[in-house]
Coordinates of C-alpha atoms in Angstrom, one line a residue:
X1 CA 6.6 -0.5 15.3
X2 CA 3.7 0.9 13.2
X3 CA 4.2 0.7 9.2
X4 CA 5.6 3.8 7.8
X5 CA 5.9 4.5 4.4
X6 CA 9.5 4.7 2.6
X7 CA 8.5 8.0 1.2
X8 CA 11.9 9.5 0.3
X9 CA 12.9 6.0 -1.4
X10 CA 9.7 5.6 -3.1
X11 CA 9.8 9.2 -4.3
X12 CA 13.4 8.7 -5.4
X13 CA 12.6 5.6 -7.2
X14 CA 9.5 7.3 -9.7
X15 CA 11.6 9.8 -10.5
X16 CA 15.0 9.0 -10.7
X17 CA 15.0 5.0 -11.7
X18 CA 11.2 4.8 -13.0
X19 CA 11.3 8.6 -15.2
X20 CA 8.0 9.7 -13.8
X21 CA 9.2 13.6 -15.3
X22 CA 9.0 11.8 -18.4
X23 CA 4.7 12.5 -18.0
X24 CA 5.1 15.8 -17.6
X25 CA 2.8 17.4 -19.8
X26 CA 1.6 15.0 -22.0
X27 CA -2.3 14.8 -23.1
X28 CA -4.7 13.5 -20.3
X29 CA -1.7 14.2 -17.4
X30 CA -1.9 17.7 -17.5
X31 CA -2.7 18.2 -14.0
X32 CA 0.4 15.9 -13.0
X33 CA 3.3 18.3 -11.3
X34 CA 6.4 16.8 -10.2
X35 CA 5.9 19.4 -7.4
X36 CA 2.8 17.2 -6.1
X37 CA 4.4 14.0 -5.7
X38 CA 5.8 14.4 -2.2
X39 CA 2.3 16.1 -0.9
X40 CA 0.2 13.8 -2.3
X41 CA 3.0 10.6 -0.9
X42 CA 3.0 12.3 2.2
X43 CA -0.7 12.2 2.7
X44 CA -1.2 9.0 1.9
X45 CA 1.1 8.2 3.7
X46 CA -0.3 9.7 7.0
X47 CA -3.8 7.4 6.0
X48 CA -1.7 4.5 5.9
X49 CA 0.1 5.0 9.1
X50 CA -2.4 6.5 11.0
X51 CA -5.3 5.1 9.9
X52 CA -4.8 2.0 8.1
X53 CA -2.3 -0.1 10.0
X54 CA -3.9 0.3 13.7
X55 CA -6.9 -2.4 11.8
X56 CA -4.4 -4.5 10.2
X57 CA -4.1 -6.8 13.3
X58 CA -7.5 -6.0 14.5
X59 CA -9.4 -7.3 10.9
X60 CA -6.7 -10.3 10.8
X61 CA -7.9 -11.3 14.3
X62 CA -11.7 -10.4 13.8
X63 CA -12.5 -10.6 9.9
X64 CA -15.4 -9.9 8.5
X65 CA -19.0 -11.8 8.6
X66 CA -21.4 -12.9 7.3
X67 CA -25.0 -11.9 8.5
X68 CA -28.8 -12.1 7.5
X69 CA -28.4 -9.0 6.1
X70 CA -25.2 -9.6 4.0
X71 CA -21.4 -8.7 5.1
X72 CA -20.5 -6.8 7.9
X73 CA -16.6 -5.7 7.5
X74 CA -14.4 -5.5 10.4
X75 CA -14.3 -3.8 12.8
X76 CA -12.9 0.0 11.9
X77 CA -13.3 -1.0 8.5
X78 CA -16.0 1.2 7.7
X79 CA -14.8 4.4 8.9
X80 CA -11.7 3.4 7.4
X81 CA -13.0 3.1 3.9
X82 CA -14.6 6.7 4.6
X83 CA -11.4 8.2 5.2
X84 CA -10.3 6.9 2.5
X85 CA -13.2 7.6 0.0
X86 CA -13.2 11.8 1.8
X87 CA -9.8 11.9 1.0
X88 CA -10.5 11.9 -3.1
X89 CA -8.0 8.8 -3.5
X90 CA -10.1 6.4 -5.5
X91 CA -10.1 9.3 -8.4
X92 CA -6.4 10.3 -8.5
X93 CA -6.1 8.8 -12.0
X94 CA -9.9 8.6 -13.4
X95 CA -10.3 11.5 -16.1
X96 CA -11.6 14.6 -14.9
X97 CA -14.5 14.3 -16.5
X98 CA -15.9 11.9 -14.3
X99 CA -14.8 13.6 -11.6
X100 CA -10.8 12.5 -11.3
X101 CA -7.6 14.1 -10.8
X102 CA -6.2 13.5 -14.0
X103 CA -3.0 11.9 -12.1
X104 CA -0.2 9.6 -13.7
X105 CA -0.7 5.2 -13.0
X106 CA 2.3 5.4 -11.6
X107 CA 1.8 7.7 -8.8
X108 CA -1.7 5.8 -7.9
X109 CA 0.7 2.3 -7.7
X110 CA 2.8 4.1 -5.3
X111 CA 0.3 5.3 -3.3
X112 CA -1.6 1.9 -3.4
X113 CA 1.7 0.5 -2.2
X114 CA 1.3 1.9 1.4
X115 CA -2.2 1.2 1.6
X116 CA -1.2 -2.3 1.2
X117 CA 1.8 -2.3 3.5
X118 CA -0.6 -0.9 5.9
X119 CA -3.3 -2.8 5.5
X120 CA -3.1 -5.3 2.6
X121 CA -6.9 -6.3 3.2
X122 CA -8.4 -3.4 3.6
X123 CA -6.3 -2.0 -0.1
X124 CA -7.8 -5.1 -2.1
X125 CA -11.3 -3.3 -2.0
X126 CA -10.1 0.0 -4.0
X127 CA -8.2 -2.1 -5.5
X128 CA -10.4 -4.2 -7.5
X129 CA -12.4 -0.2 -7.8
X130 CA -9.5 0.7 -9.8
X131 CA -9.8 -1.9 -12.4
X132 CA -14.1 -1.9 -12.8
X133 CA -13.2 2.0 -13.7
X134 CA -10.1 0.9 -16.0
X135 CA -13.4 -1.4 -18.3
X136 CA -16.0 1.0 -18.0
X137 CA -14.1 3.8 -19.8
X138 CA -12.6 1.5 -21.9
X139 CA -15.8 -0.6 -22.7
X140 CA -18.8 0.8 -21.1
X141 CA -21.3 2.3 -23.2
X142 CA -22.3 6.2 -23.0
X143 CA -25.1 5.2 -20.5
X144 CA -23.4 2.6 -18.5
X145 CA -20.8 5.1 -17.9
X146 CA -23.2 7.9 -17.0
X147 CA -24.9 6.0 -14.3
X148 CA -21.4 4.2 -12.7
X149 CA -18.4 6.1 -13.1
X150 CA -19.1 9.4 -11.2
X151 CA -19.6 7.3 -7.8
X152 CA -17.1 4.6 -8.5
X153 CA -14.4 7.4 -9.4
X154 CA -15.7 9.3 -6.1
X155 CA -15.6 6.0 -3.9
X156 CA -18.9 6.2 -3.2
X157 CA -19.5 3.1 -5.0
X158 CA -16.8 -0.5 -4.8
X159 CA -16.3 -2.9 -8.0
X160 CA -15.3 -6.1 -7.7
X161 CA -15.0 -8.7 -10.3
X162 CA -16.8 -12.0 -10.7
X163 CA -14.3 -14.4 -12.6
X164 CA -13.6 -17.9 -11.1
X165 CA -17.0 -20.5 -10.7
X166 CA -16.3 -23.6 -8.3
X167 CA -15.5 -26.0 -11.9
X168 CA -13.4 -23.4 -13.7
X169 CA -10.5 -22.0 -12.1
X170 CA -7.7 -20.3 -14.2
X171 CA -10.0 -21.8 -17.5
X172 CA -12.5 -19.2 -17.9
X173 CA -13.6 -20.7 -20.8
X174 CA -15.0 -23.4 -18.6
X175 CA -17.5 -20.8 -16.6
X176 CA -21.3 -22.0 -16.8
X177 CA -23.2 -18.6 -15.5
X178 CA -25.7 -17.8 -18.0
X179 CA -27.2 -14.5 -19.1
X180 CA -30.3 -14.0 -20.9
X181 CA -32.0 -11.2 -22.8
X182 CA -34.7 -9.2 -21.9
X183 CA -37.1 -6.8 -23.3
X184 CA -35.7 -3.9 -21.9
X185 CA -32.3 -4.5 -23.4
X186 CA -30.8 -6.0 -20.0
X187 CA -29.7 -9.3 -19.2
X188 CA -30.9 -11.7 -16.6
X189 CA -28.2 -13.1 -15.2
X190 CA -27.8 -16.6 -13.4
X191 CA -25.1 -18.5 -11.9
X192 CA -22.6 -18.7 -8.9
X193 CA -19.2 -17.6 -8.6
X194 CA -16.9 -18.1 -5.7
X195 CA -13.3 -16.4 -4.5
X196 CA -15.1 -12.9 -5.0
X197 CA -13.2 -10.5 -3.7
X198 CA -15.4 -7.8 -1.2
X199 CA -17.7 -9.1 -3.3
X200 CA -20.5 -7.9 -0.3
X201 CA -19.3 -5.7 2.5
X202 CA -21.5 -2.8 4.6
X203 CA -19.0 0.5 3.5
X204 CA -20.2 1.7 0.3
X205 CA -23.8 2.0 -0.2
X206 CA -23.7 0.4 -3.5
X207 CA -21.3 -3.0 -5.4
X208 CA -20.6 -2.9 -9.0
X209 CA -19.9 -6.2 -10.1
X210 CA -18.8 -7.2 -13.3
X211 CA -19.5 -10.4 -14.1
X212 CA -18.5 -13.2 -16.9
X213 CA -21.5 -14.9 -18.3
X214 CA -22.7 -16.8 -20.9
X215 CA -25.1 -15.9 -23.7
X216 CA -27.7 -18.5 -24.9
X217 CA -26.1 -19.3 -28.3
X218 CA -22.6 -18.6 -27.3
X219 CA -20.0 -21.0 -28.6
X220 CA -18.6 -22.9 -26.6
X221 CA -14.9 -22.2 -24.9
X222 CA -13.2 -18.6 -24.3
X223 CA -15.1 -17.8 -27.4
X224 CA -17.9 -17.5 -25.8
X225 CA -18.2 -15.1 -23.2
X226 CA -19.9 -12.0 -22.2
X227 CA -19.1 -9.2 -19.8
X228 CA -22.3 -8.0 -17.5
X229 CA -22.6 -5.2 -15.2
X230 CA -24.6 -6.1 -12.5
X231 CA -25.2 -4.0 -9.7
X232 CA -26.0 -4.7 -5.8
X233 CA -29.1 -2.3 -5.9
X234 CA -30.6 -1.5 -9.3
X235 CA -30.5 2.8 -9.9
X236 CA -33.6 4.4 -9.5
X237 CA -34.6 7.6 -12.0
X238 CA -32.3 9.5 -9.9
X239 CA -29.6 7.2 -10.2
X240 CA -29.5 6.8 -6.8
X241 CA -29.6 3.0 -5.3
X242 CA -32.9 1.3 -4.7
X243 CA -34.3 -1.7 -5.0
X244 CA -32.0 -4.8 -3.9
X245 CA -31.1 -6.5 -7.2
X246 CA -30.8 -10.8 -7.1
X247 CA -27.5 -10.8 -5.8
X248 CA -25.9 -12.2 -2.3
X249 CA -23.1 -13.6 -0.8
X250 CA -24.4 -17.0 0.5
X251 CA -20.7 -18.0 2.2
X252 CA -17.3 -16.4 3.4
X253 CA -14.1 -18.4 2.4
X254 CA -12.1 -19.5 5.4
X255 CA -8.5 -18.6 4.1
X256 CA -5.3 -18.3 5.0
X257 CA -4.6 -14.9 5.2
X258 CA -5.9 -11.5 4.2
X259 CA -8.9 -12.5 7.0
X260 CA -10.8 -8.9 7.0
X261 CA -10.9 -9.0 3.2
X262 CA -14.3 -10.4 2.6
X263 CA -13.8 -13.1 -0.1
X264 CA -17.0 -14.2 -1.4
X265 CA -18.9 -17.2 -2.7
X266 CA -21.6 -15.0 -4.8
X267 CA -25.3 -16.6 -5.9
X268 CA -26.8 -14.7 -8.7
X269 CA -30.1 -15.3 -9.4
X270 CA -32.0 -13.3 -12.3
X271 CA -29.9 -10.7 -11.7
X272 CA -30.5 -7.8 -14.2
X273 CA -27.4 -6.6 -15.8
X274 CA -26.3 -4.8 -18.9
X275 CA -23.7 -6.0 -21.2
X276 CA -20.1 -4.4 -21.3
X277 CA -18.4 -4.2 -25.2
X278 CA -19.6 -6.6 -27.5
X279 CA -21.2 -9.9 -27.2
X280 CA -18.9 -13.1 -26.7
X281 CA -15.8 -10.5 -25.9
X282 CA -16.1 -10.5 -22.4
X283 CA -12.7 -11.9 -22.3
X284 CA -10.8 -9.4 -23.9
X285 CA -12.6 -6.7 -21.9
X286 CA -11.9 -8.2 -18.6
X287 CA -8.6 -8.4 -19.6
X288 CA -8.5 -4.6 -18.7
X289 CA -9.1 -4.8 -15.5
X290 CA -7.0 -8.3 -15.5
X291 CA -4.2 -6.2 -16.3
X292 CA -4.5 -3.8 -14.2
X293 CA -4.9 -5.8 -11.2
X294 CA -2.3 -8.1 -12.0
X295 CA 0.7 -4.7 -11.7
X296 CA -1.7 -3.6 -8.8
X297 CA -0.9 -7.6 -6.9
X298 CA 2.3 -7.3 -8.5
X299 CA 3.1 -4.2 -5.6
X300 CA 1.1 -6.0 -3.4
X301 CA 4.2 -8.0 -3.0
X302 CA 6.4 -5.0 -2.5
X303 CA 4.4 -3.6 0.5
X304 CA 3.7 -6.6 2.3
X305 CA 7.7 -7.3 1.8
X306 CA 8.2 -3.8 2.9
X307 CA 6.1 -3.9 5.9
X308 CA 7.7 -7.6 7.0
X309 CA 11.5 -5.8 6.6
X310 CA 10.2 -3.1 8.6
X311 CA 8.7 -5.2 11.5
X312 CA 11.7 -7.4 11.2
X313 CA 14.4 -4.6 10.9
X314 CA 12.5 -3.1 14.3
X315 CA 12.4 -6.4 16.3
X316 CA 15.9 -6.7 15.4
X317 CA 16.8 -3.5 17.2
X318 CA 14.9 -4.8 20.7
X319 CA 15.5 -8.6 20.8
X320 CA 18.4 -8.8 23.2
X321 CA 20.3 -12.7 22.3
X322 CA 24.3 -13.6 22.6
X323 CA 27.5 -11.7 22.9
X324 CA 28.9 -9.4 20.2
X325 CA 32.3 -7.9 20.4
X326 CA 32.0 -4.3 22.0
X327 CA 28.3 -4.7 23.5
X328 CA 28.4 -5.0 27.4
X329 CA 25.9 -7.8 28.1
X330 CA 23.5 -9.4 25.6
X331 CA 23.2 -7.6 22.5
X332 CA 20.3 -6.8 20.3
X333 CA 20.8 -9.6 17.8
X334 CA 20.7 -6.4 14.9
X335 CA 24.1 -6.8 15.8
X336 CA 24.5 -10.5 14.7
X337 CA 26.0 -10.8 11.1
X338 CA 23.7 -12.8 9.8
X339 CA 20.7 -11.5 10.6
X340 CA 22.2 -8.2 9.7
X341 CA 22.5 -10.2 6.1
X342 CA 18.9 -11.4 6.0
X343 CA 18.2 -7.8 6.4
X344 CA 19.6 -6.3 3.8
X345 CA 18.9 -9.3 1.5
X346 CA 15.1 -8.2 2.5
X347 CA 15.6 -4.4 1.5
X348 CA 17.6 -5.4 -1.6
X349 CA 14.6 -7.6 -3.3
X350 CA 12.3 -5.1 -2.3
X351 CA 13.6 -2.2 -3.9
X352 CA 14.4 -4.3 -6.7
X353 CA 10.3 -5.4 -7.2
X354 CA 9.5 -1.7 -6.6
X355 CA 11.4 -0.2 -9.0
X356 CA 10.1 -2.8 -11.7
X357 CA 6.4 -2.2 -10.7
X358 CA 7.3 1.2 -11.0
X359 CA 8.8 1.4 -14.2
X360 CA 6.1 -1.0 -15.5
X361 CA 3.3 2.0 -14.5
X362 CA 5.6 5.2 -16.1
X363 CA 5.1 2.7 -19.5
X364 CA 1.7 2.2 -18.9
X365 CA 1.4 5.9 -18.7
X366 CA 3.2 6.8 -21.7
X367 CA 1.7 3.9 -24.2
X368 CA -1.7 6.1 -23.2
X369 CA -0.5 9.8 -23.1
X370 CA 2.9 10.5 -25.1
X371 CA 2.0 12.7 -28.4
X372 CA 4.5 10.3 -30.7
X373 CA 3.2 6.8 -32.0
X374 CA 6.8 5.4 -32.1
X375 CA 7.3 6.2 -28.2
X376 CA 3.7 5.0 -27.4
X377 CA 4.9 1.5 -29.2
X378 CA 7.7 1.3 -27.3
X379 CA 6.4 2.1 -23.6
X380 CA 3.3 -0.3 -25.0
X381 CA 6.0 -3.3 -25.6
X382 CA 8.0 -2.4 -22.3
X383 CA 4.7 -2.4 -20.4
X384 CA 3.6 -6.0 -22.0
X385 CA 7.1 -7.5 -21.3
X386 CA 7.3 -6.1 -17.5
X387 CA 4.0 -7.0 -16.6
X388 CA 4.1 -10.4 -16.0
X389 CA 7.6 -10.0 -14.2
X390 CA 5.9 -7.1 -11.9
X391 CA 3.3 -9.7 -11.3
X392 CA 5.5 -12.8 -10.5
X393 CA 8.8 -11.8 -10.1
X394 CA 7.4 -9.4 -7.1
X395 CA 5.1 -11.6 -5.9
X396 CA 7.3 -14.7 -4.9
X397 CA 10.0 -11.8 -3.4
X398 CA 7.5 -10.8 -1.0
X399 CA 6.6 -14.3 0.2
X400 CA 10.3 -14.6 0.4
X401 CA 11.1 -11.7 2.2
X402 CA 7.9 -12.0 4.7
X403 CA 9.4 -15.9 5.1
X404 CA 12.7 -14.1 6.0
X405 CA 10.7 -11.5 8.5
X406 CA 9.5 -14.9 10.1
X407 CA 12.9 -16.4 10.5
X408 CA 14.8 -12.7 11.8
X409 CA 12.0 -13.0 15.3
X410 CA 12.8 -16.9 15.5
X411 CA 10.3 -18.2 17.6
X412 CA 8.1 -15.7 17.7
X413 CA 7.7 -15.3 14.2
X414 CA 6.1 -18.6 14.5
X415 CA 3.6 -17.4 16.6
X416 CA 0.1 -16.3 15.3
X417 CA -0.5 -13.7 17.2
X418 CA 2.9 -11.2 15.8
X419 CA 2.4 -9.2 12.6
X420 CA 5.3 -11.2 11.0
X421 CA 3.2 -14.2 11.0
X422 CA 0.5 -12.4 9.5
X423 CA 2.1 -10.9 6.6
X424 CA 3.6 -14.1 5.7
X425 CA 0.3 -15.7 5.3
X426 CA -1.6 -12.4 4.0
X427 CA 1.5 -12.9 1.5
X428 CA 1.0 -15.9 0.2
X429 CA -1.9 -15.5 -2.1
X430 CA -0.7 -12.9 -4.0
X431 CA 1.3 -15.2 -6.4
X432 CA -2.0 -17.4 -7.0
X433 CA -5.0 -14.8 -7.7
X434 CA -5.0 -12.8 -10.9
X435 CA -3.7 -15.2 -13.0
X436 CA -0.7 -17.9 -10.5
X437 CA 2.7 -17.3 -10.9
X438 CA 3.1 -19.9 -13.7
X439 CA 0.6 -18.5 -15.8
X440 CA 2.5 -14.9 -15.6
X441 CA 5.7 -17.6 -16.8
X442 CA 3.8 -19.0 -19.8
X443 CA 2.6 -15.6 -20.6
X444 CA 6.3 -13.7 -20.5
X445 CA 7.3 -16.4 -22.9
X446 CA 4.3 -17.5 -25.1
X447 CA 3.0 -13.8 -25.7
X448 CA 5.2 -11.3 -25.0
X449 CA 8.3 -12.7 -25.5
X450 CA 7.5 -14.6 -28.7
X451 CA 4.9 -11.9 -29.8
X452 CA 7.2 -9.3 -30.4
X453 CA 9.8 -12.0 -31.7
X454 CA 11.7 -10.8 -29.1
X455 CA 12.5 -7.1 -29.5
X456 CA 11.2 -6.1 -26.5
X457 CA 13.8 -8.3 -24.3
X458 CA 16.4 -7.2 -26.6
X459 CA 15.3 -3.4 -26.1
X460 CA 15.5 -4.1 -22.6
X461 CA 18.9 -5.9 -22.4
X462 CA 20.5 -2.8 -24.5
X463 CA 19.8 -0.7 -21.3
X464 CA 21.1 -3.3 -18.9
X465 CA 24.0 -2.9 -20.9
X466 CA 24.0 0.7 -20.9
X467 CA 23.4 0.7 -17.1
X468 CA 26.5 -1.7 -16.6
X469 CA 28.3 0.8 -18.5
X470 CA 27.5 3.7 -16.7
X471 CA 28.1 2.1 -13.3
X472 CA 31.7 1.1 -14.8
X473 CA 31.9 4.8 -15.8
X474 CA 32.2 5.9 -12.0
X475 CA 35.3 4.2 -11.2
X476 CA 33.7 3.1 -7.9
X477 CA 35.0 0.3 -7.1
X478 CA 32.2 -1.5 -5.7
X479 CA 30.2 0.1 -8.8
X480 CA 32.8 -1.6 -11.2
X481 CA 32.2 -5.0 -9.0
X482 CA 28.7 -4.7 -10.0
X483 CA 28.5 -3.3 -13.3
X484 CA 30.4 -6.6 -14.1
X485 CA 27.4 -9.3 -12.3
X486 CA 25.0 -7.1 -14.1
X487 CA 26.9 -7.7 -17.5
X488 CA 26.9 -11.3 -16.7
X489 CA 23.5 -11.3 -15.8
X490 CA 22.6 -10.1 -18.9
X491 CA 24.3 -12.0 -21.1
X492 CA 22.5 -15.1 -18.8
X493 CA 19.5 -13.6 -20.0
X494 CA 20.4 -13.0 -23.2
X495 CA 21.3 -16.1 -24.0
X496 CA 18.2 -18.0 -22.1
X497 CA 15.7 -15.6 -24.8
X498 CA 17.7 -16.9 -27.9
X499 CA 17.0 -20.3 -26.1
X500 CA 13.5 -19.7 -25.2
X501 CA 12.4 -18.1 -29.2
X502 CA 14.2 -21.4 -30.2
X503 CA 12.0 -23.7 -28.5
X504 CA 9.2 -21.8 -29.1
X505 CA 9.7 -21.9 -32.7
X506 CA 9.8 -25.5 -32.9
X507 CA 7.8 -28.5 -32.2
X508 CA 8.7 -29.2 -28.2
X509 CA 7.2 -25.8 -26.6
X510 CA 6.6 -28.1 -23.9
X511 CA 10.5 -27.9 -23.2
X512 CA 10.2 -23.7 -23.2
X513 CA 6.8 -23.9 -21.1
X514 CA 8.7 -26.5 -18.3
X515 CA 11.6 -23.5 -17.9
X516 CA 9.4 -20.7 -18.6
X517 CA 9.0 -20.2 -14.3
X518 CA 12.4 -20.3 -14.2
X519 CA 13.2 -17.8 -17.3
X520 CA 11.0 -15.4 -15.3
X521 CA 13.1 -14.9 -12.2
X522 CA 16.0 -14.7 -14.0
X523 CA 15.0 -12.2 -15.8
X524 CA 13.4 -10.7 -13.0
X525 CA 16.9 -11.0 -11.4
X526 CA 18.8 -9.1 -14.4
X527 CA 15.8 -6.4 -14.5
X528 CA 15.4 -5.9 -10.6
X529 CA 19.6 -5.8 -10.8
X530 CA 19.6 -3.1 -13.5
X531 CA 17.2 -0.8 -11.9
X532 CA 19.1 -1.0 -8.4
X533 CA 22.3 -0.2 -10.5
X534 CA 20.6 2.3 -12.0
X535 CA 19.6 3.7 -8.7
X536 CA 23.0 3.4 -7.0
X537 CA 24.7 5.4 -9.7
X538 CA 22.0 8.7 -9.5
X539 CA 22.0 8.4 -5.7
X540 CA 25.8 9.1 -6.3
X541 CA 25.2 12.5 -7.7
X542 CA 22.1 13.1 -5.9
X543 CA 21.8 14.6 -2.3

């Protein structure tokens, strides 16, 4: 069974659990019309089905590699990404000025999500195109953005970003690549970073990369780093590419999963590149794109968890095994209870992590675009706190439900060759890169939790509550059942913040920062719970 796209569910969930109609109108969105959601879902939708998914197999079996001449994607993988770029998705939320539609985050998530249910490799290459766009409008200077964003917001162009060196891992400020001056006002830059993602690939005709570098009297630590532009082929007069700039990919990580996504172990060697923002606060401009990325891996776990429950539910329906009450000979084991359990357990956690990813993009949107400071404070601290839980929260479901896929085909799930052993291992990096799971933990409780001194959770638990009451209100008495868990739930989560700002208050943070993995998924838990609550009780006056 190919992947196909949830579209009414997905549709249903922006609008009526996520308030996507909440964008309507606002400054920078004004060419976002509820009317477009289901054309623009169904379209991308037909790319993912159609397009995407016949390659996912094919690259996992095939994968890219590495040649004289650089990387050569996998097969299909070109025409793919031409599909793709001719279809106008890579601008749907870049300003129009640069060539963009103009179009809400959280519409380009949900469209993202199917490319990565289709094809989770092939999506990491926009993907990481997203977030060098999200830095060059934020940071980029007049010029920088002149010469770049019209082909990176037409696809012309990919982005990746240069992050990770082979002694620094998470600790950035450990990274040695150097940068230094020249005349002209670029930067020679120097140094090798590895785990780059389509960090060289044969389907664009130029890379972007953005790179973190050090400058020669930078001081020493996080404090100390730069941002650098630095292009595959330097722009000639005509800003078209030219000469090949002292970049390469001199290896191809052998990896678990995600096999057609070329991951990269990049040499730089006097390559020019320009500075991006302000010396020595490259951090807090990469942190753009960082944040970006981490909601964009965040659905990553919602797609690939949607694709395994849709290869699972499928198999399911065809695997004849054992004798069920009112089924002449053997039955399809669909019919088995438990398995019928796993199931729904699968669909549950996914449309739980969906709607929080979700939710976390309509804030996003309105901390940028709503005309009243108050309301853009508010989506801004709802945005902060979900983040981390988008990230985490759905990462770990999807392992868990493409764990689950695995254990619904038995034996066969076990075998390399089905799609359910793939997605589990193309699953499994998504809780490491972009910041690991644990890091997302620390950060819900260090920053965002204990930087708003914990009005954002409270915010959020008021409408938990509120949801709990409204479920109550129905008089359904499967409603009521729930309303009552969620309440629970809540007050679980209550009481584990009051806990949490305790610890943090005081002199053993270590004792917050040990629970701090576990704090996340139960509040991940109580949040996923709420907007599934909230979902059940407009479905009930919805058609």
């Amino acid at each position: 069974m190919p992947y196909d796209a949830p579209l009414d569910e997905m549709a249903f969930t922006l609008e009526a659990v996520a308030g996507l109609k909440r964008l309507e109108g606002l400054a920078g969105l004004e060419a976002y019309d509820p009317e477009l959601v289901m054309p623009i879902l169904e379209e991308a939708g037909k790319l993912a089905r159609d397009v995407l998914a016949p390659l996912n197999q094919i690259g996992d079996s095939q994968g890219a590699v590495l040649t004289e001449d650089g990387v050569t994607a996998a097969p299909g993988f070109a025409e793919a990404y031409a599909a793709f770029r001719d279809g106008g998705w890579m601008g749907l939320t870049a300003p129009e000025e640069w060539g963009g539609q103009g179009l809400p985050k959280a519409l380009s998530l949900a469209v993202m999500e199917m490319f990565h249910g289709a094809n989770m490799a092939f999506a990491l290459c926009p993907m990481l195109s997203f977030g060098a766009v999200d830095v060059l409008l934020a940071h980029g200077s007049d010029d920088l953005k002149t010469a770049y964003l019209p082909n990176l917001v037409s696809g012309t162009w990919t982005g990746t970003m240069n992050l990770t060196e082979p002694q620094a891992g998470s600790d950035v400020g450990a990274l040695k690549t150097k940068a230094v001056p020249d005349d002209d006002g670029s930067y020679a830059v120097s140094g090798q970073k590895i785990y780059i993602t389509w960090g060289d690939h044969d389907v664009a005709e130029n890379i972007v990369h953005l790179v973190l570098a050090r400058l020669p009297d930078a001081p020493a630590g996080s404090r100390g780093v730069s941002l650098f532009l630095v292009p595959k082929f330097l722009l000639k007069a005509d800003g078209t590419p030219g000469e090949r700039n002292g970049v390469k990919c001199i290896g191809l990580e052998k990896k678990l999963g995600i096999h057609a996504s070329p991951t990269c172990v990049m040499e730089y060697d006097d390559a020019k590149g320009w500075l991006i923002g302000e010396p020595n606060k490259g951090l807090a401009c990469m942190f753009t794109m960082m944040n970006s990325a981490r909601l964009s891996v965040g659905v990553q776990g919602v797609a690939v968890g949607e694709a395994a429950y849709q290869t699972a539910f499928a198999f399911a329906q065809e695997r004849k095994q054992g004798r069920v009450e009112g089924v002449e000979g053997a039955a399809p084991i669909l019919h088995h209870a438990d398995v019928r359990r796993s199931l729904t357990t699968m669909r549950a956690r996914v449309a739980a992590a969906r709607s929080i990813c979700y939710a976390c993009a309509v804030a996003a949107d309105l901390a940028e675009a709503a005309p009243d400071a108050d309301v853009r404070a508010a989506a801004k601290l709802r945005e902060d706190l979900l983040t981390p839980i988008a990230k985490a929260w759905s990462t770990d479901m999807g392992v868990e439900v493409a764990s689950l896929g695995v254990q619904v085909h038995g034996g066969m799930g076990f075998m390399n060759e089905t799609l359910a052993a793939q997605l589990y291992r193309d699953s499994r990096i998504a809780p490491i890169y972009e910041g690991t799971n644990g890091i997302q933990a620390i950060d819900l409780v260090g920053r965002k939790l204990s930087g708003s001194n914990g009005e954002s959770m409270r915010v959020m638990l008021g409408e938990v509550e509120a949801t709990a009451a409204a479920a109550r209100a129905t008089n359904d008495p499967q409603l009521v059942q729930i309303a009552d868990r969620l309440r629970a739930g809540a007050e679980a989560l209550r009481e584990a913040s009051d806990w949490m700002m305790g610890q943090m208050k005081g002199r053993e943070q270590d004792k917050a920062l040990a629970g701090a993995t576990a704090y996340l998924e139960l509040a991940g838990d109580v949040i996923g719970g709420h907007f599934l609550t909230r979902a059940a009780v407009a479905a009930r006056s919805s058609d």
